[in-house]
Short mmCIF file of C-alpha atoms and ligand atoms in Angstrom, two decimals:
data_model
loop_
_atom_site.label_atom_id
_atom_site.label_comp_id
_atom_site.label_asym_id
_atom_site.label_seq_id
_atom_site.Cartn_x
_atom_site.Cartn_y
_atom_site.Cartn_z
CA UNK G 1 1.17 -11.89 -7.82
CA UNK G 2 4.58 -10.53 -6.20
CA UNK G 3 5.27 -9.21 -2.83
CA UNK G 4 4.94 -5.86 -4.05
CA UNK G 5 2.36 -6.23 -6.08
CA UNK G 6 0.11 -7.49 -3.87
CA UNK G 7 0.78 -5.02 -0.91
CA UNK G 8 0.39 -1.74 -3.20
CA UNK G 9 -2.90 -0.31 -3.01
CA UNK G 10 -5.73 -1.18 -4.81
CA UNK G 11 -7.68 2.20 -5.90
CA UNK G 12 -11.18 1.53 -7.71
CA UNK G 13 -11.90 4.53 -10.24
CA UNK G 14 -15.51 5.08 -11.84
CA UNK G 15 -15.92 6.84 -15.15
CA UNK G 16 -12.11 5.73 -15.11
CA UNK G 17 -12.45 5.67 -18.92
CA UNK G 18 -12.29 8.99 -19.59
CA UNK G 19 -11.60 12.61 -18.42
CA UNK G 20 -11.28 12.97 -14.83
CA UNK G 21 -11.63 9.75 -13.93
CA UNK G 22 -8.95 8.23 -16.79
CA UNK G 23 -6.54 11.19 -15.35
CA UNK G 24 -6.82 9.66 -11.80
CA UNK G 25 -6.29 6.15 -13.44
CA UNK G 26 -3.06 7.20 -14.79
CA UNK G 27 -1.93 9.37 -11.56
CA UNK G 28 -2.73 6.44 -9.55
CA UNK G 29 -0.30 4.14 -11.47
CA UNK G 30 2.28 6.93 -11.43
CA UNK G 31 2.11 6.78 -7.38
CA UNK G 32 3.31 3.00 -8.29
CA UNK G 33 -0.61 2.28 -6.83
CA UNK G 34 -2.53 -0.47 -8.79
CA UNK G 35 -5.94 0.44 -10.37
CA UNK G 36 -9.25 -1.17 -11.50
CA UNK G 37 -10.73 1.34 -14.34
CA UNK G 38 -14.55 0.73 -13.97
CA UNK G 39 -16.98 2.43 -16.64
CA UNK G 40 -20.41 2.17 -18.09
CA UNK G 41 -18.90 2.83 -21.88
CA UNK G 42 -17.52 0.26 -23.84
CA UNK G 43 -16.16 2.56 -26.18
CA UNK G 44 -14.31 4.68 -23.65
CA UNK G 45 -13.25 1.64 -22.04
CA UNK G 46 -11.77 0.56 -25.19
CA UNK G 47 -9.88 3.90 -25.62
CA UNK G 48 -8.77 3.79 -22.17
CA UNK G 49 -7.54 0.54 -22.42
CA UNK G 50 -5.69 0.98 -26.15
CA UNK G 51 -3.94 4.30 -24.23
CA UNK G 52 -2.99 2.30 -21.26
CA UNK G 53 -1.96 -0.65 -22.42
CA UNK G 54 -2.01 -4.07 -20.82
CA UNK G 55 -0.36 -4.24 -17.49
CA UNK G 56 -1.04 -6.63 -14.35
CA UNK G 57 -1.33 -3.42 -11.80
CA UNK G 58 -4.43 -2.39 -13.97
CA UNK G 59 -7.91 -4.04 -14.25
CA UNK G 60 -10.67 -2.75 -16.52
CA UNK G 61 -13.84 -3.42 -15.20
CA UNK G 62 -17.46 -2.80 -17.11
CA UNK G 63 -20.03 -1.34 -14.52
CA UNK G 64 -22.84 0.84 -14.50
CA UNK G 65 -22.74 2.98 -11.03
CA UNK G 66 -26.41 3.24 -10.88
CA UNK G 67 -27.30 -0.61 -10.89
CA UNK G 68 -27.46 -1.40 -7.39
CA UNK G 69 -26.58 -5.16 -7.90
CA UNK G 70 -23.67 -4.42 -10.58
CA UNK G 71 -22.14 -2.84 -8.07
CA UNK G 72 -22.36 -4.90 -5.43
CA UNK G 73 -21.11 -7.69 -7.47
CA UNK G 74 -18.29 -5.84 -9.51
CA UNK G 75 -16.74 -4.48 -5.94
CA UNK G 76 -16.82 -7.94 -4.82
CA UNK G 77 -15.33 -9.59 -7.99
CA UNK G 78 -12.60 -6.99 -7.40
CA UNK G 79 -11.66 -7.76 -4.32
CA UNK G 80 -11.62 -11.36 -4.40
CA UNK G 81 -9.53 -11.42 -8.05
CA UNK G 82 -7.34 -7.79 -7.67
CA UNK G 83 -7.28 -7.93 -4.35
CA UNK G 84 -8.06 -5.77 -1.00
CA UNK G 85 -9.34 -2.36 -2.38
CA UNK G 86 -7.73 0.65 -0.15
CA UNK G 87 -9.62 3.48 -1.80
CA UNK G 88 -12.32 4.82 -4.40
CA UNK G 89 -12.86 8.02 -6.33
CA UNK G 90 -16.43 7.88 -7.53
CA UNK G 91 -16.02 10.13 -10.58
CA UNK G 92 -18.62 8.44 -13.05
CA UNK G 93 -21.00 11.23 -13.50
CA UNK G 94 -23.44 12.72 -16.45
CA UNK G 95 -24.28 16.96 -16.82
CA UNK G 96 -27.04 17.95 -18.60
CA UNK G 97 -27.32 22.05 -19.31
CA UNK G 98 -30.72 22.59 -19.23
CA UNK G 99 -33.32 25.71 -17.73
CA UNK G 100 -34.97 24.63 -14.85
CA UNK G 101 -38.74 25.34 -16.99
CA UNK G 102 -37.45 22.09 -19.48
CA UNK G 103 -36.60 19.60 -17.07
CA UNK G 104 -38.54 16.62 -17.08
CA UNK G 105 -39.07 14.13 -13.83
CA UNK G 106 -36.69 11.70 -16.16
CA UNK G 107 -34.00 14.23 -16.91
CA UNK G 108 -34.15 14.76 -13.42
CA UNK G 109 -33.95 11.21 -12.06
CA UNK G 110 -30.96 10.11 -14.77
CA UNK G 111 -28.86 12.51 -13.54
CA UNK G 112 -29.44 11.64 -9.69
CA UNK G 113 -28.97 7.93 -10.50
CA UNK G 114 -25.71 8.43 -11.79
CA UNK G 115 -24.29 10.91 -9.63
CA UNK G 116 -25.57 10.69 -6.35
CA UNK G 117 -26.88 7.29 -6.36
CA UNK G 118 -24.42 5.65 -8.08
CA UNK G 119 -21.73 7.41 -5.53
CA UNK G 120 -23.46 6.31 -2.49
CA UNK G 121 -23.96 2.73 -4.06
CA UNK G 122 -20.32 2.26 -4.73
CA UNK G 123 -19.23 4.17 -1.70
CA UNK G 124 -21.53 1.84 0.49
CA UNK G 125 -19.91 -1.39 -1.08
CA UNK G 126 -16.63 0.00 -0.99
CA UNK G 127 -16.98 0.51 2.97
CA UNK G 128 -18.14 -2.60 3.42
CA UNK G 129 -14.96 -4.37 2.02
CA UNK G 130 -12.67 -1.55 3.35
CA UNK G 131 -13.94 -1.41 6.61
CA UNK G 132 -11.11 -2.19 9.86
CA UNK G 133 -8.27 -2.64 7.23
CA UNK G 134 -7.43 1.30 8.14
CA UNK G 135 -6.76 3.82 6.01
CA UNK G 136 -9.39 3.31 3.52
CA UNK G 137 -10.30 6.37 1.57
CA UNK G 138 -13.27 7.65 -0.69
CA UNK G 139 -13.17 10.00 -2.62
CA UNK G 140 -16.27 11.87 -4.95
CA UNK G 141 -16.60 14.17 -7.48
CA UNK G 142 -18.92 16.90 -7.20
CA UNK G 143 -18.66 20.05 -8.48
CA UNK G 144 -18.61 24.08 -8.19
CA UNK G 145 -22.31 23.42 -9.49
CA UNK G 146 -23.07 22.20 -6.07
CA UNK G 147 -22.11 25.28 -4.08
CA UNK G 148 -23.17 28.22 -6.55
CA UNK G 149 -25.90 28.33 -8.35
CA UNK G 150 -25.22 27.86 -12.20
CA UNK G 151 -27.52 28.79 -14.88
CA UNK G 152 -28.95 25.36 -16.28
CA UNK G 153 -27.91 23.14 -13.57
CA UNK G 154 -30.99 22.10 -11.68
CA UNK G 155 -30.56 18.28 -11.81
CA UNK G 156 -26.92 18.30 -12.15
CA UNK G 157 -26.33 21.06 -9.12
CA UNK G 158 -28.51 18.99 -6.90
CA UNK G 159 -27.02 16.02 -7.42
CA UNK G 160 -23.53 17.44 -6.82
CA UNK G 161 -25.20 19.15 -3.72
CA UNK G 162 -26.11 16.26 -2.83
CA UNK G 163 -22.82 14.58 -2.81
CA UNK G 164 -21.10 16.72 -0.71
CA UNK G 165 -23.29 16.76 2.01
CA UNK G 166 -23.12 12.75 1.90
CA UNK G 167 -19.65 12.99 2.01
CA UNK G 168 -19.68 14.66 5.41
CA UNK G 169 -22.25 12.07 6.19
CA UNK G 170 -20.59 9.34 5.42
CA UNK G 171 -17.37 10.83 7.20
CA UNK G 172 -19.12 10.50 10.34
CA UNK G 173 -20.56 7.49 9.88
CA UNK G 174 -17.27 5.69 8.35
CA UNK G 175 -14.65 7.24 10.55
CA UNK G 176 -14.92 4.37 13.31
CA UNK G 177 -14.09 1.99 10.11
CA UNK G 178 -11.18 3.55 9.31
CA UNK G 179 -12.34 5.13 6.17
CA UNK G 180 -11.96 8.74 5.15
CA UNK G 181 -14.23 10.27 2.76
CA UNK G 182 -13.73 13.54 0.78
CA UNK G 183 -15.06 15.11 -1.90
CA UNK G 184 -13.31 17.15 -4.81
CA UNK G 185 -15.44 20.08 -6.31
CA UNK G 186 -14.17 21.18 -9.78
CA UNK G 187 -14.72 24.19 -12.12
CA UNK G 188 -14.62 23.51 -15.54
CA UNK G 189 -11.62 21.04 -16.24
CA UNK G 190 -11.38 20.50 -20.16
CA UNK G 191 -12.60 17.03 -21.11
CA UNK G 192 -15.09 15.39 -23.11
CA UNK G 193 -18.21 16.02 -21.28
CA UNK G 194 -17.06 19.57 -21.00
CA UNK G 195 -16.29 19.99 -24.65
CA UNK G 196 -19.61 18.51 -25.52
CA UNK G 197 -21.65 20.92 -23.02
CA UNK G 198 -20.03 24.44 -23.23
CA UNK G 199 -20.06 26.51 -26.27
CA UNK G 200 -17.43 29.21 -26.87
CA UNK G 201 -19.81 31.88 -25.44
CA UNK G 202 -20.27 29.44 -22.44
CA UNK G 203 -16.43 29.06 -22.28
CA UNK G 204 -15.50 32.84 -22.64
CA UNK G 205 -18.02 33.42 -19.55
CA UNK G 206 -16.31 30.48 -17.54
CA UNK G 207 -12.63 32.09 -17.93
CA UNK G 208 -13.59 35.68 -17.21
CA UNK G 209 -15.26 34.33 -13.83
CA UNK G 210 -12.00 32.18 -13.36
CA UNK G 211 -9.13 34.40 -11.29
CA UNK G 212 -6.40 31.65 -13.15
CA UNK G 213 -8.05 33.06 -15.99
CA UNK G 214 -8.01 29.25 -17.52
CA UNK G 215 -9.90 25.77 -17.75
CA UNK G 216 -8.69 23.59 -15.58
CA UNK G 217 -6.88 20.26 -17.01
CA UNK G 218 -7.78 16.68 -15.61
CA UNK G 219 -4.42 16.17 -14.40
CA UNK G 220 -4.88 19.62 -12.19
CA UNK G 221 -7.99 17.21 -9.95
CA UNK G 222 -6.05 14.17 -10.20
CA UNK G 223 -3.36 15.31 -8.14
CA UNK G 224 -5.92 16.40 -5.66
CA UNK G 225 -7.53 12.94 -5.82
CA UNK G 226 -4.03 11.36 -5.28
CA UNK G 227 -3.50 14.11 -2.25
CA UNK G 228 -6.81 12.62 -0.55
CA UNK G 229 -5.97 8.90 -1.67
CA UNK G 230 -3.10 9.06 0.68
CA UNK G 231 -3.55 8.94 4.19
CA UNK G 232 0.55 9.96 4.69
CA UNK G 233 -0.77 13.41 3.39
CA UNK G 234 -3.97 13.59 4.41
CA UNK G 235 -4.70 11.34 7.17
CA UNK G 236 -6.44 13.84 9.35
CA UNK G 237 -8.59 15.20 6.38
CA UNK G 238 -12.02 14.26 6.33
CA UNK G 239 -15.70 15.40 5.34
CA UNK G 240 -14.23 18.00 3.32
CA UNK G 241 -14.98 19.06 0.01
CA UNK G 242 -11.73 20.75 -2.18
CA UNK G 243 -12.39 22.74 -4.99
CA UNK G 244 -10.19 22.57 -7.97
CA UNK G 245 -11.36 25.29 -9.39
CA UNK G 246 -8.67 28.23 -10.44
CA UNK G 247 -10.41 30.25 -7.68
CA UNK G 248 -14.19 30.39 -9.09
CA UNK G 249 -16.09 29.64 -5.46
CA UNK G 250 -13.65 32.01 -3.64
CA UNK G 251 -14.46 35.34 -5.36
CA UNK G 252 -16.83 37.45 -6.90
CA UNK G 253 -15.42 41.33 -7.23
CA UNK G 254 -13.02 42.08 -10.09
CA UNK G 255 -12.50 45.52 -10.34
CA UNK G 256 -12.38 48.39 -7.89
CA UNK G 257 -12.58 52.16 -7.67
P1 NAI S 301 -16.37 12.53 -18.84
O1 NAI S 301 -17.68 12.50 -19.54
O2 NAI S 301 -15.15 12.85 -19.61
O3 NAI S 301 -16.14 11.14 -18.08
C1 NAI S 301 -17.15 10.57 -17.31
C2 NAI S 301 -17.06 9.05 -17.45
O4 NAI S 301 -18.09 8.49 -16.61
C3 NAI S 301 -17.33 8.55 -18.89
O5 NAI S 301 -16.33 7.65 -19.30
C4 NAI S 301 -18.67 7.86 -18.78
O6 NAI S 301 -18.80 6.76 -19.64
C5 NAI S 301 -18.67 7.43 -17.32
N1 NAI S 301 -20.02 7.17 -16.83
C6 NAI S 301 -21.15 7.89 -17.07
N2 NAI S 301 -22.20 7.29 -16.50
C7 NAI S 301 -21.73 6.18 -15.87
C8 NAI S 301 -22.33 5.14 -15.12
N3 NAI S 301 -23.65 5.11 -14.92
N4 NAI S 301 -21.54 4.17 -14.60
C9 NAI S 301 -20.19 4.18 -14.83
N5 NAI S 301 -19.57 5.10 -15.57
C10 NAI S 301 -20.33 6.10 -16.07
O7 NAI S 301 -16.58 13.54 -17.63
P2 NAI S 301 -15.53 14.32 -16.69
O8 NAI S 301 -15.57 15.72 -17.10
O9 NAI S 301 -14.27 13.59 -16.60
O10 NAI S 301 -16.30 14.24 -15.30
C11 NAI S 301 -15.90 13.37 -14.26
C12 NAI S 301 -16.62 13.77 -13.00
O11 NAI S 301 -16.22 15.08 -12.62
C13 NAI S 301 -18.15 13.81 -13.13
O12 NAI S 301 -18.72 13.33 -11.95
C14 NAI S 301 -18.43 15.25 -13.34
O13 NAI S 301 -19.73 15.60 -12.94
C15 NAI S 301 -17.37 15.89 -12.45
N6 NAI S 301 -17.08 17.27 -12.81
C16 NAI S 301 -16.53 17.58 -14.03
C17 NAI S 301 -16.27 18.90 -14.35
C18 NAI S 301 -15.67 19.31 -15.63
O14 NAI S 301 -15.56 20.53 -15.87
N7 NAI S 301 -15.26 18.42 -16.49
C19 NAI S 301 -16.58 19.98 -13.41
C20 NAI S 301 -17.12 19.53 -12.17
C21 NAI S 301 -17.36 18.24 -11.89
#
Protein backbone atom coordinates (compact mmCIF):
# COMPACT_ATOMS: atom_id res chain seq x y z
CA UNK A 1 0.00 0.00 0.00
CA UNK A 2 1.45 3.63 -0.87
CA UNK A 3 1.86 6.62 1.25
CA UNK A 4 -1.22 7.95 0.02
CA UNK A 5 -3.06 5.21 -0.05
CA UNK A 6 -2.76 4.28 3.20
CA UNK A 7 -3.35 7.77 4.84
CA UNK A 8 -6.74 8.47 2.79
CA UNK A 9 -9.68 7.64 4.67
CA UNK A 10 -11.22 4.54 5.00
CA UNK A 11 -15.23 5.06 4.81
CA UNK A 12 -17.31 1.71 5.49
CA UNK A 13 -20.76 1.92 3.48
CA UNK A 14 -23.76 -0.59 4.23
CA UNK A 15 -26.31 -1.41 1.58
CA UNK A 16 -23.23 0.05 -0.46
CA UNK A 17 -24.53 -2.16 -3.31
CA UNK A 18 -27.14 -0.28 -4.39
CA UNK A 19 -29.12 3.04 -4.33
CA UNK A 20 -28.13 5.32 -1.69
CA UNK A 21 -25.63 3.52 -0.34
CA UNK A 22 -23.77 2.57 -3.99
CA UNK A 23 -24.17 6.58 -4.63
CA UNK A 24 -22.12 7.27 -1.42
CA UNK A 25 -19.65 4.47 -2.58
CA UNK A 26 -18.96 6.27 -5.68
CA UNK A 27 -18.97 9.98 -4.04
CA UNK A 28 -16.63 8.68 -1.57
CA UNK A 29 -14.05 7.58 -4.22
CA UNK A 30 -14.63 10.85 -6.07
CA UNK A 31 -13.41 12.76 -2.70
CA UNK A 32 -10.13 10.53 -3.62
CA UNK A 33 -11.44 8.61 -0.07
CA UNK A 34 -11.07 4.75 -0.15
CA UNK A 35 -14.22 2.59 0.45
CA UNK A 36 -15.28 -0.90 1.69
CA UNK A 37 -18.89 -1.59 -0.06
CA UNK A 38 -20.55 -3.95 2.54
CA UNK A 39 -24.05 -5.61 1.59
CA UNK A 40 -26.30 -8.46 2.46
CA UNK A 41 -27.04 -9.15 -1.54
CA UNK A 42 -24.89 -11.04 -3.57
CA UNK A 43 -26.52 -10.01 -6.55
CA UNK A 44 -26.28 -6.29 -5.89
CA UNK A 45 -22.90 -6.81 -4.80
CA UNK A 46 -22.15 -8.31 -8.04
CA UNK A 47 -23.69 -5.31 -9.94
CA UNK A 48 -21.93 -2.97 -7.81
CA UNK A 49 -18.84 -4.50 -8.29
CA UNK A 50 -19.20 -5.10 -12.42
CA UNK A 51 -20.11 -0.99 -12.34
CA UNK A 52 -17.16 -0.19 -10.25
CA UNK A 53 -14.67 -2.11 -11.38
CA UNK A 54 -11.65 -3.51 -9.62
CA UNK A 55 -9.56 -0.96 -7.89
CA UNK A 56 -7.22 -1.25 -4.65
CA UNK A 57 -9.04 1.97 -2.86
CA UNK A 58 -12.28 -0.24 -2.94
CA UNK A 59 -13.15 -3.41 -0.91
CA UNK A 60 -16.42 -5.32 -1.29
CA UNK A 61 -17.38 -6.85 1.71
CA UNK A 62 -20.52 -9.49 2.19
CA UNK A 63 -22.36 -8.66 5.57
CA UNK A 64 -25.64 -8.83 6.94
CA UNK A 65 -26.16 -5.61 9.37
CA UNK A 66 -28.45 -7.43 11.60
CA UNK A 67 -26.07 -10.41 12.62
CA UNK A 68 -24.52 -9.19 15.63
CA UNK A 69 -21.32 -11.38 15.21
CA UNK A 70 -20.99 -10.65 11.27
CA UNK A 71 -20.53 -7.47 12.17
CA UNK A 72 -18.32 -7.55 14.69
CA UNK A 73 -16.09 -9.70 12.71
CA UNK A 74 -16.45 -7.97 9.19
CA UNK A 75 -15.50 -4.38 10.95
CA UNK A 76 -12.61 -6.06 12.36
CA UNK A 77 -11.44 -7.92 9.17
CA UNK A 78 -11.62 -4.41 7.71
CA UNK A 79 -9.57 -2.77 9.73
CA UNK A 80 -6.86 -5.11 10.12
CA UNK A 81 -6.68 -5.86 5.99
CA UNK A 82 -8.03 -2.10 4.53
CA UNK A 83 -6.89 -0.43 7.18
CA UNK A 84 -7.98 2.26 10.03
CA UNK A 85 -11.71 3.01 9.21
CA UNK A 86 -12.37 7.01 9.65
CA UNK A 87 -16.10 6.91 9.05
CA UNK A 88 -19.47 4.90 8.37
CA UNK A 89 -22.78 5.64 6.70
CA UNK A 90 -25.12 2.92 7.84
CA UNK A 91 -27.48 3.02 4.86
CA UNK A 92 -28.47 -0.81 4.62
CA UNK A 93 -32.11 -0.60 5.27
CA UNK A 94 -35.53 -2.54 4.12
CA UNK A 95 -39.34 -0.49 3.75
CA UNK A 96 -42.23 -2.33 3.80
CA UNK A 97 -45.70 -0.22 2.85
CA UNK A 98 -48.07 -1.75 4.82
CA UNK A 99 -51.49 -0.44 7.12
CA UNK A 100 -50.78 -0.57 10.53
CA UNK A 101 -54.16 -3.35 10.92
CA UNK A 102 -51.69 -6.00 8.61
CA UNK A 103 -48.60 -5.87 10.38
CA UNK A 104 -47.49 -8.89 11.90
CA UNK A 105 -44.95 -9.11 15.15
CA UNK A 106 -42.42 -10.52 12.23
CA UNK A 107 -42.98 -7.77 9.72
CA UNK A 108 -42.43 -5.71 12.52
CA UNK A 109 -39.23 -7.18 13.97
CA UNK A 110 -37.46 -7.60 10.21
CA UNK A 111 -37.67 -4.23 9.65
CA UNK A 112 -36.20 -3.12 13.18
CA UNK A 113 -33.37 -5.66 12.76
CA UNK A 114 -32.23 -4.17 9.77
CA UNK A 115 -32.62 -0.66 10.33
CA UNK A 116 -32.23 0.18 13.73
CA UNK A 117 -30.43 -2.75 14.95
CA UNK A 118 -28.27 -3.30 12.35
CA UNK A 119 -27.26 0.67 12.59
CA UNK A 120 -26.54 0.55 16.19
CA UNK A 121 -24.60 -2.84 15.70
CA UNK A 122 -22.32 -1.44 13.11
CA UNK A 123 -22.22 1.98 14.65
CA UNK A 124 -21.14 0.31 18.05
CA UNK A 125 -18.23 -1.66 16.29
CA UNK A 126 -17.33 1.13 14.26
CA UNK A 127 -16.74 3.31 17.57
CA UNK A 128 -14.94 0.90 19.02
CA UNK A 129 -12.17 0.83 16.28
CA UNK A 130 -12.56 4.62 15.63
CA UNK A 131 -12.43 5.68 18.97
CA UNK A 132 -9.22 8.46 20.03
CA UNK A 133 -8.00 8.41 16.33
CA UNK A 134 -10.21 11.89 16.04
CA UNK A 135 -12.36 12.78 13.60
CA UNK A 136 -14.25 9.68 13.21
CA UNK A 137 -17.68 10.12 11.76
CA UNK A 138 -21.05 8.10 11.51
CA UNK A 139 -23.35 8.67 9.60
CA UNK A 140 -27.26 6.92 9.28
CA UNK A 141 -29.95 6.89 7.14
CA UNK A 142 -33.28 7.48 8.35
CA UNK A 143 -35.89 8.99 6.75
CA UNK A 144 -38.81 11.76 6.41
CA UNK A 145 -40.86 8.58 7.61
CA UNK A 146 -39.36 9.13 10.96
CA UNK A 147 -40.53 12.69 11.58
CA UNK A 148 -44.11 12.70 9.82
CA UNK A 149 -46.32 10.30 9.96
CA UNK A 150 -46.72 8.38 6.54
CA UNK A 151 -49.57 6.29 5.61
CA UNK A 152 -48.24 2.56 5.78
CA UNK A 153 -45.15 3.12 7.65
CA UNK A 154 -45.60 1.69 11.10
CA UNK A 155 -42.50 -0.59 11.25
CA UNK A 156 -40.49 1.31 8.85
CA UNK A 157 -41.32 4.98 10.57
CA UNK A 158 -40.37 3.57 13.90
CA UNK A 159 -37.42 2.24 13.01
CA UNK A 160 -36.27 5.43 11.26
CA UNK A 161 -37.60 7.19 14.50
CA UNK A 162 -35.69 5.28 16.12
CA UNK A 163 -32.50 6.07 14.45
CA UNK A 164 -32.48 9.50 14.84
CA UNK A 165 -32.98 9.70 18.29
CA UNK A 166 -29.88 7.16 18.65
CA UNK A 167 -28.00 9.34 16.68
CA UNK A 168 -28.26 12.14 19.20
CA UNK A 169 -27.58 9.44 21.67
CA UNK A 170 -24.78 8.22 20.45
CA UNK A 171 -23.49 11.92 19.80
CA UNK A 172 -23.33 12.35 23.37
CA UNK A 173 -22.03 9.36 24.25
CA UNK A 174 -19.22 9.27 21.35
CA UNK A 175 -18.19 12.88 21.38
CA UNK A 176 -15.36 12.31 24.14
CA UNK A 177 -14.04 9.60 21.40
CA UNK A 178 -13.75 11.83 18.86
CA UNK A 179 -16.56 10.56 16.80
CA UNK A 180 -19.37 12.57 15.28
CA UNK A 181 -22.56 11.03 14.49
CA UNK A 182 -25.32 12.39 12.17
CA UNK A 183 -28.09 11.26 10.59
CA UNK A 184 -29.47 12.05 6.96
CA UNK A 185 -33.38 11.96 6.61
CA UNK A 186 -34.50 11.58 2.93
CA UNK A 187 -37.79 11.99 0.98
CA UNK A 188 -38.24 9.84 -1.73
CA UNK A 189 -34.83 9.58 -3.71
CA UNK A 190 -35.45 7.34 -6.92
CA UNK A 191 -33.84 3.93 -6.51
CA UNK A 192 -34.66 0.43 -6.44
CA UNK A 193 -36.41 0.03 -3.24
CA UNK A 194 -38.33 3.10 -4.16
CA UNK A 195 -39.29 1.92 -7.59
CA UNK A 196 -40.37 -1.36 -6.15
CA UNK A 197 -42.64 0.33 -3.28
CA UNK A 198 -44.40 3.40 -4.87
CA UNK A 199 -46.90 3.13 -7.56
CA UNK A 200 -47.57 6.05 -9.93
CA UNK A 201 -50.55 7.16 -7.77
CA UNK A 202 -48.08 6.89 -4.76
CA UNK A 203 -45.50 8.89 -6.82
CA UNK A 204 -47.92 11.66 -8.16
CA UNK A 205 -48.90 12.21 -4.29
CA UNK A 206 -45.08 12.32 -3.29
CA UNK A 207 -44.27 15.24 -5.96
CA UNK A 208 -47.32 17.37 -5.30
CA UNK A 209 -46.27 17.31 -1.44
CA UNK A 210 -42.60 18.02 -2.67
CA UNK A 211 -41.97 22.14 -2.99
CA UNK A 212 -38.86 20.95 -5.70
CA UNK A 213 -41.74 19.45 -7.20
CA UNK A 214 -39.30 16.23 -7.94
CA UNK A 215 -37.85 12.81 -6.56
CA UNK A 216 -34.85 13.22 -5.23
CA UNK A 217 -31.71 11.35 -6.98
CA UNK A 218 -29.11 9.27 -4.86
CA UNK A 219 -26.40 11.47 -5.78
CA UNK A 220 -28.62 14.57 -4.20
CA UNK A 221 -27.95 12.43 -0.27
CA UNK A 222 -24.60 11.44 -1.19
CA UNK A 223 -23.26 14.75 -1.26
CA UNK A 224 -24.84 15.30 2.07
CA UNK A 225 -23.22 12.09 3.35
CA UNK A 226 -19.82 13.33 1.95
CA UNK A 227 -20.68 16.96 3.70
CA UNK A 228 -20.98 15.02 7.19
CA UNK A 229 -18.02 12.51 6.31
CA UNK A 230 -15.76 15.46 6.49
CA UNK A 231 -14.89 16.94 9.58
CA UNK A 232 -13.11 20.17 7.46
CA UNK A 233 -16.87 20.97 6.72
CA UNK A 234 -18.57 19.81 9.38
CA UNK A 235 -16.48 19.38 12.32
CA UNK A 236 -18.73 21.13 14.75
CA UNK A 237 -21.90 19.25 13.44
CA UNK A 238 -23.21 16.69 15.52
CA UNK A 239 -26.51 14.84 16.72
CA UNK A 240 -28.22 16.29 13.90
CA UNK A 241 -30.45 14.83 11.54
CA UNK A 242 -30.48 16.62 7.66
CA UNK A 243 -33.21 16.07 5.53
CA UNK A 244 -32.68 15.65 1.88
CA UNK A 245 -35.85 16.01 1.05
CA UNK A 246 -36.80 18.87 -1.74
CA UNK A 247 -38.52 20.62 1.20
CA UNK A 248 -41.25 17.84 2.26
CA UNK A 249 -40.71 18.17 6.38
CA UNK A 250 -40.53 22.01 6.10
CA UNK A 251 -44.03 22.81 4.74
CA UNK A 252 -47.47 22.03 4.61
CA UNK A 253 -49.67 25.15 3.00
CA UNK A 254 -49.69 25.50 -0.79
CA UNK A 255 -52.06 27.88 -1.75
CA UNK A 256 -53.41 31.05 -0.25
CA UNK A 257 -56.31 33.48 -0.46
P1 LIG B 1 -31.97 0.08 -1.88
O1 LIG B 1 -32.92 -1.04 -1.67
O2 LIG B 1 -31.73 0.58 -3.25
O3 LIG B 1 -30.56 -0.28 -1.22
C1 LIG B 1 -30.49 -0.82 0.07
C2 LIG B 1 -29.33 -1.82 0.10
O4 LIG B 1 -29.27 -2.33 1.44
C3 LIG B 1 -29.55 -3.04 -0.82
O5 LIG B 1 -28.41 -3.27 -1.62
C4 LIG B 1 -29.78 -4.19 0.14
O6 LIG B 1 -29.28 -5.41 -0.33
C5 LIG B 1 -29.01 -3.70 1.36
N1 LIG B 1 -29.46 -4.38 2.58
C6 LIG B 1 -30.74 -4.69 2.95
N2 LIG B 1 -30.72 -5.36 4.09
C7 LIG B 1 -29.42 -5.48 4.47
C8 LIG B 1 -28.77 -6.10 5.56
N3 LIG B 1 -29.46 -6.77 6.50
N4 LIG B 1 -27.42 -6.01 5.65
C9 LIG B 1 -26.71 -5.36 4.68
N5 LIG B 1 -27.26 -4.80 3.60
C10 LIG B 1 -28.61 -4.85 3.51
O7 LIG B 1 -32.50 1.24 -0.92
P2 LIG B 1 -32.19 2.82 -0.89
O8 LIG B 1 -33.39 3.49 -1.39
O9 LIG B 1 -30.87 3.11 -1.46
O10 LIG B 1 -32.16 3.06 0.68
C11 LIG B 1 -30.96 3.26 1.40
C12 LIG B 1 -31.30 3.77 2.78
O11 LIG B 1 -31.95 5.03 2.67
C13 LIG B 1 -32.26 2.86 3.56
O12 LIG B 1 -31.89 2.84 4.91
C14 LIG B 1 -33.59 3.52 3.36
O13 LIG B 1 -34.49 3.22 4.40
C15 LIG B 1 -33.18 4.99 3.37
N6 LIG B 1 -34.16 5.86 2.73
C16 LIG B 1 -34.44 5.73 1.39
C17 LIG B 1 -35.38 6.56 0.81
C18 LIG B 1 -35.72 6.50 -0.63
O14 LIG B 1 -36.65 7.22 -1.04
N7 LIG B 1 -35.06 5.71 -1.44
C19 LIG B 1 -36.09 7.57 1.59
C20 LIG B 1 -35.70 7.62 2.96
C21 LIG B 1 -34.78 6.79 3.50
Amino acid sequence: MSNAMSTAPAILVTGGASGIGFAVVDAVLAEGWRAICADVSEPNLASAREKLGHRAELRFEHLDVADEDAVVSAVATCEREFGPLAGIVNSAGIARDIPALETSAKIFRQVLDVNLLGTFLVAREAAKAMRGRGDGAIVNLASVSGLVGNQGRTAYGSSKGGVIVMTQVLALEFAPLGIRVNAIAPGPIDTPMVKEMHSEKARAAWIDLVPQQRYGTPADVASAAVFLLDARKSGYVTGQTICVDGGFTATRLRTSG
